[in-house]
Amino acid sequence: MEEKMLREILALQANDLNAGEEDPQTYLAMVSGQQDELESLMTVAARVKQALLPVEPSSAFVRSLRRSLLAMTGRKRSGASLLAKRGLLIGAAALGSALSVAGIIAYVVYARANAGARTPVHG
Amino acid sequence: MGGVCPVSIEENEAALVERAKEDPAAFGLLYQRYVKKIYNYVYYRTGNHHDAEDLTARTFYHALSNLDRYQNRGVPFSAWLYRIAHNQVANWHRDRSRRKVIALDEVVVASQRKVAPESLIESEEERNALLKAIRQLPSDRQQLLILKFTAGLSNVEIGRVMGRSEGAIKSLYHRTLLALREKLAGEMDGDGEKI
């Protein structure tokens, strides 16, 4: 029970630290037997928050990466349209081949049927 | 959040991500929104600006290359991006451990440029010692602390990045503070230096 309470309070304190609103006494008043434990953990959390300050990437880096990403999107789009064109060509070629094969088969079937019809019947 | 409902932000973002699949300008907006956050995450995982730039760039290249395949199945775009960054960092650590380069504390000291002026609240020596202790924690605990305090994510959001429940994140945070306290106390006993 106490440990669960500690976990909840530490989570709340972390939110406070992120919001820049620290009030440890409010939380310390919420626990009866573990005030020292809670206080020391809250101190560690506050120090971690202080140590992990935001850092700024250089603006040259941010600009240069943005440029190369935008160039990459351009290449990606032209690559995609090239692929689409290639796909269309391959599809058309496949359809043409299928039609040719179907034509040959139809011709063979037709020729055989005709040949069968012309064969004289010997009685 | 400035009074804006997080759900509507997620909805807007989902629409922006869909648009970014076709429209480079929309991807540019996503980039502007996240480049500093990802950079900060990577910086605190690697300890230096050079690798932070390299891995941030890799993260966004990977995201752009795979954006067509991204679908929000309970993992918002931001969480997806942090996962990519996390994987880049994990690969970086693996390659580095194979090559056995540099000591972490040297990196921390060498990387103190461009930190906000508030850092002067605590002496650089104390801060470096604390950062060193954080970097000695297991990877998931470092990830949690950085996402919580640098990215300012909630426990639910951290859970989405790390693939864990909110309760599991709270519990991991508690254990992380306990471990860090022990580590700092050990350092104090070890060399008499206050951390």
mmCIF file of N, CA, C and O in Angstrom, chain B residues 115-191:
data_model
loop_
_atom_site.group_PDB
_atom_site.id
_atom_site.type_symbol
_atom_site.label_atom_id
_atom_site.label_comp_id
_atom_site.label_asym_id
_atom_site.label_seq_id
_atom_site.Cartn_x
_atom_site.Cartn_y
_atom_site.Cartn_z
ATOM 1 N N VAL B 115 24.289 24.419 -23.709
ATOM 2 C CA VAL B 115 23.306 24.049 -22.703
ATOM 3 C C VAL B 115 22.678 25.337 -22.202
ATOM 4 O O VAL B 115 23.340 26.355 -22.079
ATOM 5 N N ALA B 116 21.382 25.273 -21.928
ATOM 6 C CA ALA B 116 20.670 26.482 -21.516
ATOM 7 C C ALA B 116 21.301 27.083 -20.260
ATOM 8 O O ALA B 116 21.846 26.347 -19.427
ATOM 9 N N PRO B 117 21.224 28.416 -20.060
ATOM 10 C CA PRO B 117 21.908 29.076 -18.951
ATOM 11 C C PRO B 117 21.456 28.604 -17.575
ATOM 12 O O PRO B 117 22.216 28.677 -16.619
ATOM 13 N N GLU B 118 20.231 28.056 -17.485
ATOM 14 C CA GLU B 118 19.740 27.594 -16.180
ATOM 15 C C GLU B 118 20.635 26.524 -15.578
ATOM 16 O O GLU B 118 20.606 26.271 -14.385
ATOM 17 N N SER B 119 21.434 25.893 -16.436
ATOM 18 C CA SER B 119 22.293 24.820 -15.938
ATOM 19 C C SER B 119 23.283 25.345 -14.915
ATOM 20 O O SER B 119 23.873 24.591 -14.171
ATOM 21 N N LEU B 120 23.477 26.648 -14.889
ATOM 22 C CA LEU B 120 24.441 27.196 -13.944
ATOM 23 C C LEU B 120 23.944 27.098 -12.508
ATOM 24 O O LEU B 120 24.698 27.313 -11.572
ATOM 25 N N ILE B 121 22.683 26.756 -12.339
ATOM 26 C CA ILE B 121 22.121 26.562 -10.994
ATOM 27 C C ILE B 121 22.978 25.547 -10.242
ATOM 28 O O ILE B 121 23.302 25.704 -9.089
ATOM 29 N N GLU B 122 23.348 24.504 -10.935
ATOM 30 C CA GLU B 122 24.131 23.460 -10.290
ATOM 31 C C GLU B 122 25.521 23.525 -10.889
ATOM 32 O O GLU B 122 25.671 23.864 -12.049
ATOM 33 N N SER B 123 26.537 23.218 -10.120
ATOM 34 C CA SER B 123 27.881 23.303 -10.683
ATOM 35 C C SER B 123 28.041 22.240 -11.778
ATOM 36 O O SER B 123 27.410 21.187 -11.739
ATOM 37 N N GLU B 124 28.897 22.553 -12.749
ATOM 38 C CA GLU B 124 29.105 21.629 -13.861
ATOM 39 C C GLU B 124 29.627 20.284 -13.356
ATOM 40 O O GLU B 124 29.263 19.241 -13.885
ATOM 41 N N GLU B 125 30.440 20.362 -12.327
ATOM 42 C CA GLU B 125 31.031 19.123 -11.800
ATOM 43 C C GLU B 125 29.939 18.191 -11.254
ATOM 44 O O GLU B 125 29.903 16.997 -11.559
ATOM 45 N N GLU B 126 29.033 18.769 -10.483
ATOM 46 C CA GLU B 126 27.938 17.971 -9.919
ATOM 47 C C GLU B 126 27.038 17.425 -11.015
ATOM 48 O O GLU B 126 26.613 16.270 -10.984
ATOM 49 N N ARG B 127 26.787 18.285 -11.974
ATOM 50 C CA ARG B 127 25.897 17.885 -13.067
ATOM 51 C C ARG B 127 26.511 16.746 -13.883
ATOM 52 O O ARG B 127 25.836 15.758 -14.216
ATOM 53 N N ASN B 128 27.806 16.891 -14.162
ATOM 54 C CA ASN B 128 28.482 15.836 -14.921
ATOM 55 C C ASN B 128 28.479 14.514 -14.173
ATOM 56 O O ASN B 128 28.303 13.450 -14.766
ATOM 57 N N ALA B 129 28.671 14.609 -12.851
ATOM 58 C CA ALA B 129 28.678 13.382 -12.049
ATOM 59 C C ALA B 129 27.304 12.716 -12.085
ATOM 60 O O ALA B 129 27.192 11.487 -12.191
ATOM 61 N N LEU B 130 26.270 13.526 -12.030
ATOM 62 C CA LEU B 130 24.911 12.979 -12.076
ATOM 63 C C LEU B 130 24.597 12.386 -13.453
ATOM 64 O O LEU B 130 24.029 11.289 -13.558
ATOM 65 N N LEU B 131 25.021 13.092 -14.503
ATOM 66 C CA LEU B 131 24.801 12.556 -15.861
ATOM 67 C C LEU B 131 25.556 11.239 -16.047
ATOM 68 O O LEU B 131 25.060 10.309 -16.689
ATOM 69 N N LYS B 132 26.734 11.186 -15.472
ATOM 70 C CA LYS B 132 27.531 9.955 -15.568
ATOM 71 C C LYS B 132 26.776 8.812 -14.874
ATOM 72 O O LYS B 132 26.685 7.698 -15.400
ATOM 73 N N ALA B 133 26.215 9.113 -13.703
ATOM 74 C CA ALA B 133 25.459 8.085 -12.970
ATOM 75 C C ALA B 133 24.233 7.656 -13.768
ATOM 76 O O ALA B 133 23.907 6.466 -13.832
ATOM 77 N N ILE B 134 23.574 8.599 -14.413
ATOM 78 C CA ILE B 134 22.394 8.257 -15.223
ATOM 79 C C ILE B 134 22.802 7.348 -16.381
ATOM 80 O O ILE B 134 22.131 6.363 -16.678
ATOM 81 N N ARG B 135 23.941 7.656 -16.995
ATOM 82 C CA ARG B 135 24.364 6.851 -18.155
ATOM 83 C C ARG B 135 24.827 5.452 -17.762
ATOM 84 O O ARG B 135 24.981 4.593 -18.616
ATOM 85 N N GLN B 136 25.053 5.255 -16.474
ATOM 86 C CA GLN B 136 25.425 3.907 -16.037
ATOM 87 C C GLN B 136 24.193 3.051 -15.736
ATOM 88 O O GLN B 136 24.315 1.865 -15.461
ATOM 89 N N LEU B 137 23.027 3.664 -15.773
ATOM 90 C CA LEU B 137 21.796 2.898 -15.540
ATOM 91 C C LEU B 137 21.509 2.023 -16.764
ATOM 92 O O LEU B 137 21.963 2.335 -17.868
ATOM 93 N N PRO B 138 20.713 0.958 -16.584
ATOM 94 C CA PRO B 138 20.302 0.168 -17.751
ATOM 95 C C PRO B 138 19.564 1.047 -18.764
ATOM 96 O O PRO B 138 18.952 2.056 -18.393
ATOM 97 N N SER B 139 19.621 0.637 -20.017
ATOM 98 C CA SER B 139 19.095 1.429 -21.126
ATOM 99 C C SER B 139 17.644 1.884 -20.921
ATOM 100 O O SER B 139 17.298 3.031 -21.183
ATOM 101 N N ASP B 140 16.781 0.958 -20.457
ATOM 102 C CA ASP B 140 15.363 1.339 -20.334
ATOM 103 C C ASP B 140 15.159 2.417 -19.272
ATOM 104 O O ASP B 140 14.282 3.274 -19.392
ATOM 105 N N ARG B 141 16.004 2.408 -18.246
ATOM 106 C CA ARG B 141 15.859 3.426 -17.192
ATOM 107 C C ARG B 141 16.353 4.794 -17.676
ATOM 108 O O ARG B 141 15.764 5.824 -17.350
ATOM 109 N N GLN B 142 17.430 4.772 -18.452
ATOM 110 C CA GLN B 142 17.894 6.034 -19.046
ATOM 111 C C GLN B 142 16.804 6.597 -19.961
ATOM 112 O O GLN B 142 16.494 7.787 -19.930
ATOM 113 N N GLN B 143 16.257 5.691 -20.769
ATOM 114 C CA GLN B 143 15.223 6.101 -21.721
ATOM 115 C C GLN B 143 14.049 6.748 -20.989
ATOM 116 O O GLN B 143 13.568 7.815 -21.375
ATOM 117 N N LEU B 144 13.641 6.116 -19.897
ATOM 118 C CA LEU B 144 12.517 6.638 -19.118
ATOM 119 C C LEU B 144 12.810 8.042 -18.584
ATOM 120 O O LEU B 144 12.002 8.965 -18.729
ATOM 121 N N LEU B 145 13.977 8.215 -17.970
ATOM 122 C CA LEU B 145 14.304 9.525 -17.374
ATOM 123 C C LEU B 145 14.362 10.619 -18.447
ATOM 124 O O LEU B 145 13.884 11.734 -18.240
ATOM 125 N N ILE B 146 14.942 10.286 -19.599
ATOM 126 C CA ILE B 146 15.093 11.299 -20.651
ATOM 127 C C ILE B 146 13.729 11.642 -21.256
ATOM 128 O O ILE B 146 13.417 12.807 -21.486
ATOM 129 N N LEU B 147 12.915 10.609 -21.485
ATOM 130 C CA LEU B 147 11.584 10.890 -22.045
ATOM 131 C C LEU B 147 10.739 11.696 -21.060
ATOM 132 O O LEU B 147 9.976 12.578 -21.448
ATOM 133 N N LYS B 148 10.906 11.392 -19.767
ATOM 134 C CA LYS B 148 10.107 12.094 -18.761
ATOM 135 C C LYS B 148 10.576 13.535 -18.584
ATOM 136 O O LYS B 148 9.785 14.468 -18.651
ATOM 137 N N PHE B 149 11.881 13.724 -18.394
ATOM 138 C CA PHE B 149 12.348 15.055 -17.994
ATOM 139 C C PHE B 149 12.857 15.924 -19.146
ATOM 140 O O PHE B 149 12.885 17.136 -19.013
ATOM 141 N N THR B 150 13.294 15.328 -20.221
ATOM 142 C CA THR B 150 13.756 16.160 -21.343
ATOM 143 C C THR B 150 12.633 16.350 -22.355
ATOM 144 O O THR B 150 12.374 17.465 -22.795
ATOM 145 N N ALA B 151 11.966 15.238 -22.704
ATOM 146 C CA ALA B 151 10.863 15.361 -23.667
ATOM 147 C C ALA B 151 9.577 15.807 -22.982
ATOM 148 O O ALA B 151 8.656 16.272 -23.638
ATOM 149 N N GLY B 152 9.504 15.638 -21.651
ATOM 150 C CA GLY B 152 8.317 16.056 -20.907
ATOM 151 C C GLY B 152 7.092 15.202 -21.204
ATOM 152 O O GLY B 152 5.960 15.666 -21.119
ATOM 153 N N LEU B 153 7.318 13.929 -21.539
ATOM 154 C CA LEU B 153 6.184 13.049 -21.856
ATOM 155 C C LEU B 153 5.510 12.565 -20.572
ATOM 156 O O LEU B 153 6.149 12.408 -19.534
ATOM 157 N N SER B 154 4.208 12.291 -20.679
ATOM 158 C CA SER B 154 3.473 11.721 -19.543
ATOM 159 C C SER B 154 3.797 10.225 -19.452
ATOM 160 O O SER B 154 4.364 9.653 -20.388
ATOM 161 N N ASN B 155 3.360 9.608 -18.336
ATOM 162 C CA ASN B 155 3.625 8.175 -18.192
ATOM 163 C C ASN B 155 2.921 7.353 -19.278
ATOM 164 O O ASN B 155 3.458 6.355 -19.747
ATOM 165 N N VAL B 156 1.727 7.813 -19.670
ATOM 166 C CA VAL B 156 0.998 7.091 -20.727
ATOM 167 C C VAL B 156 1.781 7.163 -22.045
ATOM 168 O O VAL B 156 1.952 6.158 -22.744
ATOM 169 N N GLU B 157 2.282 8.364 -22.353
ATOM 170 C CA GLU B 157 3.034 8.544 -23.603
ATOM 171 C C GLU B 157 4.345 7.746 -23.570
ATOM 172 O O GLU B 157 4.730 7.137 -24.575
ATOM 173 N N ILE B 158 5.002 7.762 -22.424
ATOM 174 C CA ILE B 158 6.243 6.977 -22.307
ATOM 175 C C ILE B 158 5.930 5.493 -22.495
ATOM 176 O O ILE B 158 6.668 4.763 -23.149
ATOM 177 N N GLY B 159 4.795 5.079 -21.930
ATOM 178 C CA GLY B 159 4.367 3.687 -22.075
ATOM 179 C C GLY B 159 4.200 3.306 -23.540
ATOM 180 O O GLY B 159 4.557 2.202 -23.947
ATOM 181 N N ARG B 160 3.662 4.243 -24.347
ATOM 182 C CA ARG B 160 3.469 3.958 -25.775
ATOM 183 C C ARG B 160 4.807 3.810 -26.486
ATOM 184 O O ARG B 160 4.957 2.989 -27.372
ATOM 185 N N VAL B 161 5.775 4.648 -26.090
ATOM 186 C CA VAL B 161 7.104 4.553 -26.719
ATOM 187 C C VAL B 161 7.768 3.240 -26.333
ATOM 188 O O VAL B 161 8.353 2.550 -27.176
ATOM 189 N N MET B 162 7.657 2.894 -25.052
ATOM 190 C CA MET B 162 8.404 1.739 -24.557
ATOM 191 C C MET B 162 7.604 0.435 -24.619
ATOM 192 O O MET B 162 8.119 -0.619 -24.260
ATOM 193 N N GLY B 163 6.349 0.537 -25.051
ATOM 194 C CA GLY B 163 5.525 -0.667 -25.140
ATOM 195 C C GLY B 163 5.179 -1.251 -23.784
ATOM 196 O O GLY B 163 5.153 -2.463 -23.603
ATOM 197 N N ARG B 164 4.907 -0.367 -22.804
ATOM 198 C CA ARG B 164 4.530 -0.829 -21.456
ATOM 199 C C ARG B 164 3.314 -0.064 -20.964
ATOM 200 O O ARG B 164 2.983 0.995 -21.503
ATOM 201 N N SER B 165 2.702 -0.589 -19.896
ATOM 202 C CA SER B 165 1.522 0.080 -19.348
ATOM 203 C C SER B 165 1.943 1.281 -18.499
ATOM 204 O O SER B 165 3.108 1.398 -18.093
ATOM 205 N N GLU B 166 0.971 2.140 -18.204
ATOM 206 C CA GLU B 166 1.244 3.305 -17.364
ATOM 207 C C GLU B 166 1.743 2.869 -15.982
ATOM 208 O O GLU B 166 2.695 3.438 -15.441
ATOM 209 N N GLY B 167 1.104 1.836 -15.437
ATOM 210 C CA GLY B 167 1.502 1.328 -14.123
ATOM 211 C C GLY B 167 2.936 0.815 -14.135
ATOM 212 O O GLY B 167 3.700 1.049 -13.183
ATOM 213 N N ALA B 168 3.291 0.147 -15.220
ATOM 214 C CA ALA B 168 4.661 -0.390 -15.329
ATOM 215 C C ALA B 168 5.677 0.747 -15.390
ATOM 216 O O ALA B 168 6.775 0.643 -14.839
ATOM 217 N N ILE B 169 5.296 1.834 -16.044
ATOM 218 C CA ILE B 169 6.207 2.979 -16.149
ATOM 219 C C ILE B 169 6.386 3.631 -14.768
ATOM 220 O O ILE B 169 7.509 3.971 -14.370
ATOM 221 N N LYS B 170 5.295 3.777 -14.033
ATOM 222 C CA LYS B 170 5.395 4.361 -12.681
ATOM 223 C C LYS B 170 6.306 3.517 -11.804
ATOM 224 O O LYS B 170 7.130 4.025 -11.047
ATOM 225 N N SER B 171 6.122 2.216 -11.923
ATOM 226 C CA SER B 171 6.922 1.305 -11.114
ATOM 227 C C SER B 171 8.400 1.373 -11.519
ATOM 228 O O SER B 171 9.293 1.405 -10.660
ATOM 229 N N LEU B 172 8.652 1.428 -12.826
ATOM 230 C CA LEU B 172 10.036 1.508 -13.312
ATOM 231 C C LEU B 172 10.682 2.823 -12.860
ATOM 232 O O LEU B 172 11.860 2.859 -12.495
ATOM 233 N N TYR B 173 9.898 3.885 -12.854
ATOM 234 C CA TYR B 173 10.408 5.198 -12.429
ATOM 235 C C TYR B 173 10.816 5.144 -10.954
ATOM 236 O O TYR B 173 11.882 5.633 -10.570
ATOM 237 N N HIS B 174 9.980 4.525 -10.132
ATOM 238 C CA HIS B 174 10.289 4.388 -8.707
ATOM 239 C C HIS B 174 11.591 3.605 -8.515
ATOM 240 O O HIS B 174 12.504 4.029 -7.805
ATOM 241 N N ARG B 175 11.685 2.479 -9.222
ATOM 242 C CA ARG B 175 12.889 1.642 -9.091
ATOM 243 C C ARG B 175 14.124 2.389 -9.608
ATOM 244 O O ARG B 175 15.222 2.243 -9.075
ATOM 245 N N THR B 176 13.920 3.195 -10.644
ATOM 246 C CA THR B 176 15.047 3.951 -11.211
ATOM 247 C C THR B 176 15.576 4.972 -10.206
ATOM 248 O O THR B 176 16.788 5.116 -10.029
ATOM 249 N N LEU B 177 14.655 5.662 -9.527
ATOM 250 C CA LEU B 177 15.092 6.643 -8.522
ATOM 251 C C LEU B 177 15.815 5.941 -7.373
ATOM 252 O O LEU B 177 16.830 6.443 -6.870
ATOM 253 N N LEU B 178 15.311 4.766 -6.982
ATOM 254 C CA LEU B 178 15.974 4.010 -5.906
ATOM 255 C C LEU B 178 17.399 3.640 -6.330
ATOM 256 O O LEU B 178 18.357 3.815 -5.563
ATOM 257 N N ALA B 179 17.537 3.158 -7.566
ATOM 258 C CA ALA B 179 18.857 2.729 -8.046
ATOM 259 C C ALA B 179 19.806 3.910 -8.152
ATOM 260 O O ALA B 179 20.992 3.815 -7.794
ATOM 261 N N LEU B 180 19.266 5.016 -8.607
ATOM 262 C CA LEU B 180 20.099 6.210 -8.784
ATOM 263 C C LEU B 180 20.553 6.741 -7.421
ATOM 264 O O LEU B 180 21.707 7.135 -7.246
ATOM 265 N N ARG B 181 19.648 6.709 -6.464
ATOM 266 C CA ARG B 181 20.009 7.169 -5.114
ATOM 267 C C ARG B 181 21.132 6.304 -4.550
ATOM 268 O O ARG B 181 22.088 6.804 -3.973
ATOM 269 N N GLU B 182 21.003 5.011 -4.776
ATOM 270 C CA GLU B 182 22.026 4.078 -4.276
ATOM 271 C C GLU B 182 23.371 4.344 -4.958
ATOM 272 O O GLU B 182 24.419 4.375 -4.319
ATOM 273 N N LYS B 183 23.297 4.558 -6.257
ATOM 274 C CA LYS B 183 24.512 4.816 -7.040
ATOM 275 C C LYS B 183 25.195 6.100 -6.564
ATOM 276 O O LYS B 183 26.404 6.138 -6.369
ATOM 277 N N LEU B 184 24.394 7.112 -6.346
ATOM 278 C CA LEU B 184 24.959 8.391 -5.902
ATOM 279 C C LEU B 184 25.545 8.270 -4.499
ATOM 280 O O LEU B 184 26.597 8.818 -4.208
ATOM 281 N N ALA B 185 24.863 7.511 -3.636
ATOM 282 C CA ALA B 185 25.374 7.328 -2.284
ATOM 283 C C ALA B 185 26.694 6.555 -2.324
ATOM 284 O O ALA B 185 27.631 6.861 -1.588
ATOM 285 N N GLY B 186 26.753 5.575 -3.231
ATOM 286 C CA GLY B 186 27.981 4.782 -3.393
ATOM 287 C C GLY B 186 29.135 5.662 -3.841
ATOM 288 O O GLY B 186 30.252 5.528 -3.349
ATOM 289 N N GLU B 187 28.846 6.576 -4.749
ATOM 290 C CA GLU B 187 29.896 7.488 -5.235
ATOM 291 C C GLU B 187 30.378 8.379 -4.106
ATOM 292 O O GLU B 187 31.566 8.680 -3.993
ATOM 293 N N MET B 188 29.432 8.818 -3.267
ATOM 294 C CA MET B 188 29.815 9.684 -2.148
ATOM 295 C C MET B 188 30.719 8.951 -1.164
ATOM 296 O O MET B 188 31.708 9.470 -0.706
ATOM 297 N N ASP B 189 30.347 7.674 -0.908
ATOM 298 C CA ASP B 189 31.168 6.861 0.007
ATOM 299 C C ASP B 189 32.535 6.579 -0.615
ATOM 300 O O ASP B 189 33.550 6.569 0.057
ATOM 301 N N GLY B 190 32.509 6.383 -1.937
ATOM 302 C CA GLY B 190 33.726 5.965 -2.636
ATOM 303 C C GLY B 190 34.830 7.012 -2.657
ATOM 304 O O GLY B 190 35.965 6.737 -2.283
ATOM 305 N N ASP B 191 34.489 8.252 -3.028
ATOM 306 C CA ASP B 191 35.571 9.241 -3.159
ATOM 307 C C ASP B 191 35.315 10.529 -2.367
ATOM 308 O O ASP B 191 36.033 11.487 -2.503
#
